[in-house]
CSV table of C-alpha atoms and ligand atoms in Angstrom, one decimal:
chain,number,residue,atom,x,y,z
L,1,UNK,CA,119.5,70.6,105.3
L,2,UNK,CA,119.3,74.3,104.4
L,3,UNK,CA,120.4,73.7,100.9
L,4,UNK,CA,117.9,71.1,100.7
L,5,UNK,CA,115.2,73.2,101.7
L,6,UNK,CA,116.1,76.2,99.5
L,7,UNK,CA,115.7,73.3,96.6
L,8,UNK,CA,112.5,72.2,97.9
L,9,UNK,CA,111.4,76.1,97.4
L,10,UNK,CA,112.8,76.8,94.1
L,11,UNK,CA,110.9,73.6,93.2
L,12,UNK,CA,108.2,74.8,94.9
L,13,UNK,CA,108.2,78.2,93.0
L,14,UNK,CA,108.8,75.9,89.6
L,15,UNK,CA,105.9,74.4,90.1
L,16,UNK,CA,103.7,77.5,90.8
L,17,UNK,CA,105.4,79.1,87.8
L,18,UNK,CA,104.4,75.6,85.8
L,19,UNK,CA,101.0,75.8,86.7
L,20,UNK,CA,100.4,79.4,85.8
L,21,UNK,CA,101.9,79.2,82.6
L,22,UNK,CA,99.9,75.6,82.0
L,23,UNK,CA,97.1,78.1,82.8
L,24,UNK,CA,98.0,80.8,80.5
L,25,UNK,CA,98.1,77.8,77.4
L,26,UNK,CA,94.6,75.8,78.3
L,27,UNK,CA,91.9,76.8,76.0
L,28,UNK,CA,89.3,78.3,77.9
L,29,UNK,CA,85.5,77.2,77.6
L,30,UNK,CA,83.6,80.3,78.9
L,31,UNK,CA,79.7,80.5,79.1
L,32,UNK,CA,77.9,83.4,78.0
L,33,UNK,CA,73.8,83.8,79.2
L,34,UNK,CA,71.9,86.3,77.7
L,35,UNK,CA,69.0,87.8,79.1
L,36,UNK,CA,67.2,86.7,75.8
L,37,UNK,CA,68.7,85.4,72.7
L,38,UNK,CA,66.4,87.3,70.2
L,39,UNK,CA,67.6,90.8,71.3
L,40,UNK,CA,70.2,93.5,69.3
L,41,UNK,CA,71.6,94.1,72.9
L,42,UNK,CA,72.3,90.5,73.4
L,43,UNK,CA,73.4,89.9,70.5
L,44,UNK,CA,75.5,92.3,70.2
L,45,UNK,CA,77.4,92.0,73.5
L,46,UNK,CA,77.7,88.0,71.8
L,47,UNK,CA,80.0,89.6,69.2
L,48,UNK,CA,82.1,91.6,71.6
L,49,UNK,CA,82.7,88.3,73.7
L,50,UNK,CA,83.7,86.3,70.8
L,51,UNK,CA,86.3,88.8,69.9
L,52,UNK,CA,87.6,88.4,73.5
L,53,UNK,CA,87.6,85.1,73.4
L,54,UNK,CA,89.3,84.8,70.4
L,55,UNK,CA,91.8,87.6,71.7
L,56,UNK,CA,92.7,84.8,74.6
L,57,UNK,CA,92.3,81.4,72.3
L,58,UNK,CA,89.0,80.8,74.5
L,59,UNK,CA,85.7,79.2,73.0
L,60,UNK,CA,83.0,80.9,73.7
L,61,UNK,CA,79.3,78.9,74.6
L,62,UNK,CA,76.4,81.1,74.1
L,63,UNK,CA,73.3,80.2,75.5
L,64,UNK,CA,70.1,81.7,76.7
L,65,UNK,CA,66.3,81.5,76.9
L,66,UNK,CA,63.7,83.2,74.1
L,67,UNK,CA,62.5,85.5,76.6
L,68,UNK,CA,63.1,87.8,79.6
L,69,UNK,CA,62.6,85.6,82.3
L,70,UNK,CA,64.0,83.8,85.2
L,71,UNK,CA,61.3,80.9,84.7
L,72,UNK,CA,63.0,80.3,81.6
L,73,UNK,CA,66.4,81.3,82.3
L,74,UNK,CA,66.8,78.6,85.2
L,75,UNK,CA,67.1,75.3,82.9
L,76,UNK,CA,69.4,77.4,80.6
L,77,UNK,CA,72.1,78.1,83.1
L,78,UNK,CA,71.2,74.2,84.9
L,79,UNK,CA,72.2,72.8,81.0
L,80,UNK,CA,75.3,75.4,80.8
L,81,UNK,CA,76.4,74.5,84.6
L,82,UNK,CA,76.3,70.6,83.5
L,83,UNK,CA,78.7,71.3,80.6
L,84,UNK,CA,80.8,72.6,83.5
L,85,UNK,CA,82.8,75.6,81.7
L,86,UNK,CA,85.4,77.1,83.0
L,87,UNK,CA,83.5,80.8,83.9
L,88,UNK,CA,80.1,82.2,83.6
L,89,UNK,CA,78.9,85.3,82.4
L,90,UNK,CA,75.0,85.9,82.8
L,91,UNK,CA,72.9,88.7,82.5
L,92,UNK,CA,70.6,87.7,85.1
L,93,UNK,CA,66.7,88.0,84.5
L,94,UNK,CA,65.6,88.6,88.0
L,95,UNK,CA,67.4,90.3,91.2
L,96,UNK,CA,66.1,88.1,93.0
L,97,UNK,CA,65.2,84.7,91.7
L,98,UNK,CA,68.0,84.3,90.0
L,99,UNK,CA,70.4,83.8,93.1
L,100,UNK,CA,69.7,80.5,94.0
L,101,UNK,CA,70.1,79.1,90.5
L,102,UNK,CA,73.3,80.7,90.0
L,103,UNK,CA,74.6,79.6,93.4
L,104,UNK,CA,74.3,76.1,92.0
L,105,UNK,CA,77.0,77.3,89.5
L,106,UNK,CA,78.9,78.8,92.1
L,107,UNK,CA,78.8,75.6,94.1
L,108,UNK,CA,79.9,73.4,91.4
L,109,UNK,CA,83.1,76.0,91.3
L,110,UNK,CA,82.4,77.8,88.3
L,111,UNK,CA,83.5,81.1,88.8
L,112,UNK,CA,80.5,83.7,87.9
L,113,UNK,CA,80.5,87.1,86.1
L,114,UNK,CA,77.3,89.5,86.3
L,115,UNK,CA,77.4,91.2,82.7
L,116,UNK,CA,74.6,93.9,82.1
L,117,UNK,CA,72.1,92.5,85.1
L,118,UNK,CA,73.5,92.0,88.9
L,119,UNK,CA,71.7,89.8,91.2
L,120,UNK,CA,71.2,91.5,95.2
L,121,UNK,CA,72.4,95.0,95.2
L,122,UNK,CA,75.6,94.3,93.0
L,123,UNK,CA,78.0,94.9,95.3
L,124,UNK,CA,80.2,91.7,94.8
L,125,UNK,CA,82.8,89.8,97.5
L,126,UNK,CA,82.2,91.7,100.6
L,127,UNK,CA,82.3,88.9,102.1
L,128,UNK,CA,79.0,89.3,103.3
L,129,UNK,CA,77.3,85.6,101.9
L,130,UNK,CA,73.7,85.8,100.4
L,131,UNK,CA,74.1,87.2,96.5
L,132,UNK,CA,77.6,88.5,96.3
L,133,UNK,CA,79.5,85.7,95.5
L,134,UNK,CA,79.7,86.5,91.8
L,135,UNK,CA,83.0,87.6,91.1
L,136,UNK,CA,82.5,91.1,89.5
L,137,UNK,CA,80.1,93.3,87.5
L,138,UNK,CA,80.1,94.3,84.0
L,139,UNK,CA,77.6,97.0,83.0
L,140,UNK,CA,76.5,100.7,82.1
L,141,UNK,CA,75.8,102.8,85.1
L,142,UNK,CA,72.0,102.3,84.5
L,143,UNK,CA,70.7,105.2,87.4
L,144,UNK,CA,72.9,107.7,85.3
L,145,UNK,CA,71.3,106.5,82.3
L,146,UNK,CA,68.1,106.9,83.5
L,147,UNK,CA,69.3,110.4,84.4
L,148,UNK,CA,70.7,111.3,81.6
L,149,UNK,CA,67.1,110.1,79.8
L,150,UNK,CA,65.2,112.2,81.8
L,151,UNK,CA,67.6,115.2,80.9
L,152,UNK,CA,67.1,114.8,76.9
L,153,UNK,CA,63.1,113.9,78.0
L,154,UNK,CA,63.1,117.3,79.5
L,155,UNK,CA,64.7,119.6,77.1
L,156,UNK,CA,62.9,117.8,74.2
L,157,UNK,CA,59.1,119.4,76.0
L,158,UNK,CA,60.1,122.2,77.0
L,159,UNK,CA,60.9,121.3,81.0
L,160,UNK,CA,57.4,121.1,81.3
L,161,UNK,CA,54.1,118.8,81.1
L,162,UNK,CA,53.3,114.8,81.7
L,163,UNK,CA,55.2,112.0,81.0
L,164,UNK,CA,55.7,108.5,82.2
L,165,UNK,CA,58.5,105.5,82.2
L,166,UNK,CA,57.5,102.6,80.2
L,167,UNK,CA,59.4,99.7,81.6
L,168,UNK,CA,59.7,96.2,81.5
L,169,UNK,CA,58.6,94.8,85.2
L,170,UNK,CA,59.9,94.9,88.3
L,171,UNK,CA,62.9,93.4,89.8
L,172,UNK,CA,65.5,93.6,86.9
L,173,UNK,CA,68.2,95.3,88.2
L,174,UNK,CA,69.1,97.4,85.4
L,175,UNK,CA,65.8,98.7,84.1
L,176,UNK,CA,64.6,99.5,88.1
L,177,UNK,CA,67.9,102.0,87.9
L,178,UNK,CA,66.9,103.2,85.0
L,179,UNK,CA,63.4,104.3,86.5
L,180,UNK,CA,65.3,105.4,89.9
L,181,UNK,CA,67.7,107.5,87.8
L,182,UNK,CA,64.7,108.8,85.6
L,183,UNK,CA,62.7,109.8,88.6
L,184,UNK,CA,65.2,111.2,90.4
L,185,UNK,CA,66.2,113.5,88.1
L,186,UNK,CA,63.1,114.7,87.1
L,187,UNK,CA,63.3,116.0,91.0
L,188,UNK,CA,65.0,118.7,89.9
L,189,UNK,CA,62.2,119.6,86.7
L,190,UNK,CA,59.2,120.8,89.4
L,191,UNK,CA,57.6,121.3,85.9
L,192,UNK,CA,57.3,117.8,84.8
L,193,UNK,CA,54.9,115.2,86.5
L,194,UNK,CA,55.8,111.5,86.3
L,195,UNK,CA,52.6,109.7,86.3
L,196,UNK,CA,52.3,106.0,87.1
L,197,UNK,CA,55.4,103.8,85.0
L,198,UNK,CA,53.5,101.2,82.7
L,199,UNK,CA,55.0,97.6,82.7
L,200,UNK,CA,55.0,96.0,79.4
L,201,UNK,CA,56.8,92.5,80.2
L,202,UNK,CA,59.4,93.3,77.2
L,203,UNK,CA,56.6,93.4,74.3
L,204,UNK,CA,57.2,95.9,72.2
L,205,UNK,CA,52.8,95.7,70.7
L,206,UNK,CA,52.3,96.0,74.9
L,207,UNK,CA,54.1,99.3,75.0
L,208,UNK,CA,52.5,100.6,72.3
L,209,UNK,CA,48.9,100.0,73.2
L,210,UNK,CA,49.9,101.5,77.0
L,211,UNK,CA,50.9,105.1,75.1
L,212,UNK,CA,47.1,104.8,73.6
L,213,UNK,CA,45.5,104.5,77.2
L,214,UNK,CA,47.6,106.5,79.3
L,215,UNK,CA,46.8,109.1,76.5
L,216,UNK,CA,43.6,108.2,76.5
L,217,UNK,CA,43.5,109.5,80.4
L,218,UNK,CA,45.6,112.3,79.8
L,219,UNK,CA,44.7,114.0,76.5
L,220,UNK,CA,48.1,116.5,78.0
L,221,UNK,CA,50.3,113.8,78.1
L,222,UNK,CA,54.2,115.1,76.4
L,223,UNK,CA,56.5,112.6,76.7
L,224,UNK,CA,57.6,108.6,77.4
L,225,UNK,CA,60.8,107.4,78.5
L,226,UNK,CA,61.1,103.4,77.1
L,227,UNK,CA,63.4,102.1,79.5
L,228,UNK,CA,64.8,99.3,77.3
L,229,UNK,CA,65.2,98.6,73.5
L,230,UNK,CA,61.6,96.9,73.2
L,231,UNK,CA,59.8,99.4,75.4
L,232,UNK,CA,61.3,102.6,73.2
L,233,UNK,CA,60.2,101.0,69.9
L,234,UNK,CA,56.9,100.0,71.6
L,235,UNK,CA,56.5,103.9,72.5
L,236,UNK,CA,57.5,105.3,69.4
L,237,UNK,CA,54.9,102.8,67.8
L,238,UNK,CA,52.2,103.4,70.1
L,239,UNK,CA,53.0,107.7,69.9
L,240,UNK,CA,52.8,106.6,65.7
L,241,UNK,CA,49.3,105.0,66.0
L,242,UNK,CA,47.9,107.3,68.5
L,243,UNK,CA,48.6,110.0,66.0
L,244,UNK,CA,50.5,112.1,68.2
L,245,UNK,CA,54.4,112.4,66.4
L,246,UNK,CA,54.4,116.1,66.9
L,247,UNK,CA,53.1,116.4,70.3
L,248,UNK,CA,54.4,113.9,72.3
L,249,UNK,CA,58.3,113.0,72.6
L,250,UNK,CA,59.7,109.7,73.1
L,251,UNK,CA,62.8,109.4,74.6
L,252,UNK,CA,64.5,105.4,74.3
L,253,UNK,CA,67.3,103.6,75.9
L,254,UNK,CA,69.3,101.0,73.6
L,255,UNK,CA,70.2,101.6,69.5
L,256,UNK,CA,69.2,98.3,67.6
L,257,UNK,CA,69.0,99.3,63.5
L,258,UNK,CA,65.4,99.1,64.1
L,259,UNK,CA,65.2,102.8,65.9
L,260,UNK,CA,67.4,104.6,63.8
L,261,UNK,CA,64.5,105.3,60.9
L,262,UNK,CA,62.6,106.4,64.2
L,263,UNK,CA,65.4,108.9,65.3
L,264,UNK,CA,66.2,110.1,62.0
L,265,UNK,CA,62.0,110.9,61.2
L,266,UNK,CA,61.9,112.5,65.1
L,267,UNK,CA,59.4,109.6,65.9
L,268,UNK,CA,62.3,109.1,68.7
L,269,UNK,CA,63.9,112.2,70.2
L,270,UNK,CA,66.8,110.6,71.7
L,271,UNK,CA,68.2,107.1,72.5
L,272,UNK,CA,70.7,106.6,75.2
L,273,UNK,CA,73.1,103.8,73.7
L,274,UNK,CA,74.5,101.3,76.0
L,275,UNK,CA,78.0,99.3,74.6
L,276,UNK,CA,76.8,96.2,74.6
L,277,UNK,CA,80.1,95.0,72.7
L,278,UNK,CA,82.7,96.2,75.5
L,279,UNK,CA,80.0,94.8,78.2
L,280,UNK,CA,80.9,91.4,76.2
L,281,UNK,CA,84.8,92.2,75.6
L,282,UNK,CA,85.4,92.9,79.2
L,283,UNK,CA,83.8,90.4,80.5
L,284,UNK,CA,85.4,87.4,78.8
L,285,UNK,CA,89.0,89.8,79.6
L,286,UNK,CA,87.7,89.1,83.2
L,287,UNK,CA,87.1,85.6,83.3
L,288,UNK,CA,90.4,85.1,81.3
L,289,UNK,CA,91.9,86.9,84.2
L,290,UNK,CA,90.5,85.7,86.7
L,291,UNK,CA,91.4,81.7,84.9
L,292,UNK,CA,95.0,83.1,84.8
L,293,UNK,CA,95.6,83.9,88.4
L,294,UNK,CA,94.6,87.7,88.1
L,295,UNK,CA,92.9,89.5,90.4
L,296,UNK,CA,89.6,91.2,88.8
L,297,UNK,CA,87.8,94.4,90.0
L,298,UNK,CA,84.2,93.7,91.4
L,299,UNK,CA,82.9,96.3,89.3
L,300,UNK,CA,83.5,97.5,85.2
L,301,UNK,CA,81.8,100.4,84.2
L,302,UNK,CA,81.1,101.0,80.5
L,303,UNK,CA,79.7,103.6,78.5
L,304,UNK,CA,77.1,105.6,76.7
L,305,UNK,CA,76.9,107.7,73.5
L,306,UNK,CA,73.3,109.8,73.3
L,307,UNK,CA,72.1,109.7,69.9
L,308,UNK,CA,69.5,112.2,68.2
L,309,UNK,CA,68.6,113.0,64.9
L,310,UNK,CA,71.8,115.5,64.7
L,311,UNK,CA,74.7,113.2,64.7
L,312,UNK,CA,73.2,109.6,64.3
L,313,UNK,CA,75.1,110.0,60.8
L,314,UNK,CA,78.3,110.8,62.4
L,315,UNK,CA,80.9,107.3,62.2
L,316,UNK,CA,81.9,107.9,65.8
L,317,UNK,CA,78.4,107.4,67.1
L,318,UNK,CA,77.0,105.2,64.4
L,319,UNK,CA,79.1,102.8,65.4
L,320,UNK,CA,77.4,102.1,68.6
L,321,UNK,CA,74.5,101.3,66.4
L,322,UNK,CA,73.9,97.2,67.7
L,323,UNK,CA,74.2,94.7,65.3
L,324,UNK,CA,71.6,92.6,65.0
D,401,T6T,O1,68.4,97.3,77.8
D,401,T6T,C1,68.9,96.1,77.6
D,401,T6T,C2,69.5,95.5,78.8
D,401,T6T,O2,70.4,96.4,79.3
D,401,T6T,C3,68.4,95.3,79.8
D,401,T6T,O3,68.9,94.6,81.0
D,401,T6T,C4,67.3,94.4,79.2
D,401,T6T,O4,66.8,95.0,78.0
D,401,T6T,C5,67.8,95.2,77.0
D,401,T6T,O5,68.4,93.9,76.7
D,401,T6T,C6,67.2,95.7,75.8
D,401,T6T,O6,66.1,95.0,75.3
């Protein structure tokens, strides 16, 4: 009888063991959702996933919408979750809105990976219900962006004048950090005012035209923070048109090719690069893992690297230029 039963666990065990390593040898289909296709970021972060995915024998599906938005975003992820892949990463569009579509996913036991975006407050498996059921979070620490923007903002006038955030729209959980960061930090600058932030619904020609009427109702005004890749160039642009290169300072989150002219001339003070590539890398890593029987931790921070006209030229930051 005992003997029997000690066989019935080593078989047992066997089997587990045969499982996992039958996991460790299926190819992998894992998802990847942009928050647009048509974006340096994005695209980017595509290239760091494939060379994850290639890293772990996976294939890699990416798929997303042509804009920033969860009205668009929805059918995506409903075509990705009928090709049933084994995980989902998605940067989602909305805090909010995006919950309910991604519980389908959830539902249909696809395992999901925030990567960039988070939906509810991003604090994943507390076991709480509502939108923590994703499995982790891979991003930049975007309220320490936004602080370290509003640091390079303030040293570039001086500690002192106007200046305003020019940011997508509300609800996106990254660029609202950004803004909190921004604001917060400019808390400890009593000489700089923060008028009203100017939403430009991710067009570049929007943000631009905004630096010509908030200037227009504040011939004082020093400095803009663009909050993400299209809302910088849109501010450099608009600071261009309006005339006003010397006098007032743009400071830019995200480095696609397209700003580093605009660094390089001081049209841009500073960007704060994210690394879209290792947002991409370690979040296929965690899927694998997680497909493999690993635990994974709820939350992956990545980095920055601050660029300027004074070492944009240098390999080690250049590198963190995007490619698009
Ligand atoms: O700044 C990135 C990304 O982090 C943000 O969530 C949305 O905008 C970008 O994709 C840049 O366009």
């Amino acid at each position: 009888q005992k003997t029997l039963s000690a066989l019935a666990a080593v078989a047992l065990g066997m089997g587990a063991l045969v499982s996992n390593a039958e996991a460790q040898n299926k190819k992998f289909t894992i998802a990847l959702v942009p928050g647009l296709t048509t974006d340096a970021f994005y695209v980017t972060m595509r290239r760091g996933a494939e060379a994850a995915a290639k890293a772990v024998g996976a294939d890699l599906i990416f798929q997303g919408a042509p804009d920033f938005n969860p009205v668009t975003q929805s059918p995506v992820l409903d075509a990705v979750i009928a090709r049933h892949p084994d995980a989902i990463l998605i940067a989602p569009t909305d805090k909010t809105q995006m919950v309910q579509p991604l519980k389908k996913a959830a539902d249909a036991g696809i395992p999901v990976i925030t990567v960039d975006t988070f939906i509810g407050n991003g604090d994943y498996q507390t076991g709480k219900g509502g939108a923590e059921f994703p499995l982790s979070y891979v991003a930049s620490d975007n309220v320490l962006g936004g602080k370290m923007a509003a640091r390079a903002l303030a040293k570039a006038i001086n500690d002192k004048g106007k200046v305003y955030v020019s940011n997508v729209k509300p609800g996106i959980s990254t660029t609202d950090q950004r803004e909190e960061g921004f604001k917060e930090e400019m808390k400890s600058h009593p000489g700089i005012q923060v008028l009203e932030t100017q939403f430009n619904d991710d067009d570049a020609n929007k943000a631009a035209s905004q630096v010509q009427s908030v200037f227009a109702r504040n011939s004082d005004l020093d400095g803009v923070f663009g909050a993400n890749l299209f809302s910088a160039l849109g501010a450099a642009n608009g600071v261009k048109q309006a005339g006003q290169q010397t006098k007032i300072k743009v400071v830019g989150f995200d480095a696609p090719t397209s700003v580093v002219a605009d660094v390089k001339s001081g049209a841009i003070d500073a960007v704060i690069a994210q690394h879209p590539a290792e947002i991409g890398y370690f979040g296929v890593i965690s899927a694998y893992a997680h497909l493999t029987g690993q635990s994974i931790p709820t939350r992956i921070g990545t980095g920055f690297t601050v660029m300027d006209k004074a070492n944009i030229d240098d390999p080690a930051v250049a590198k963190f230029i995007y490619k698009d």
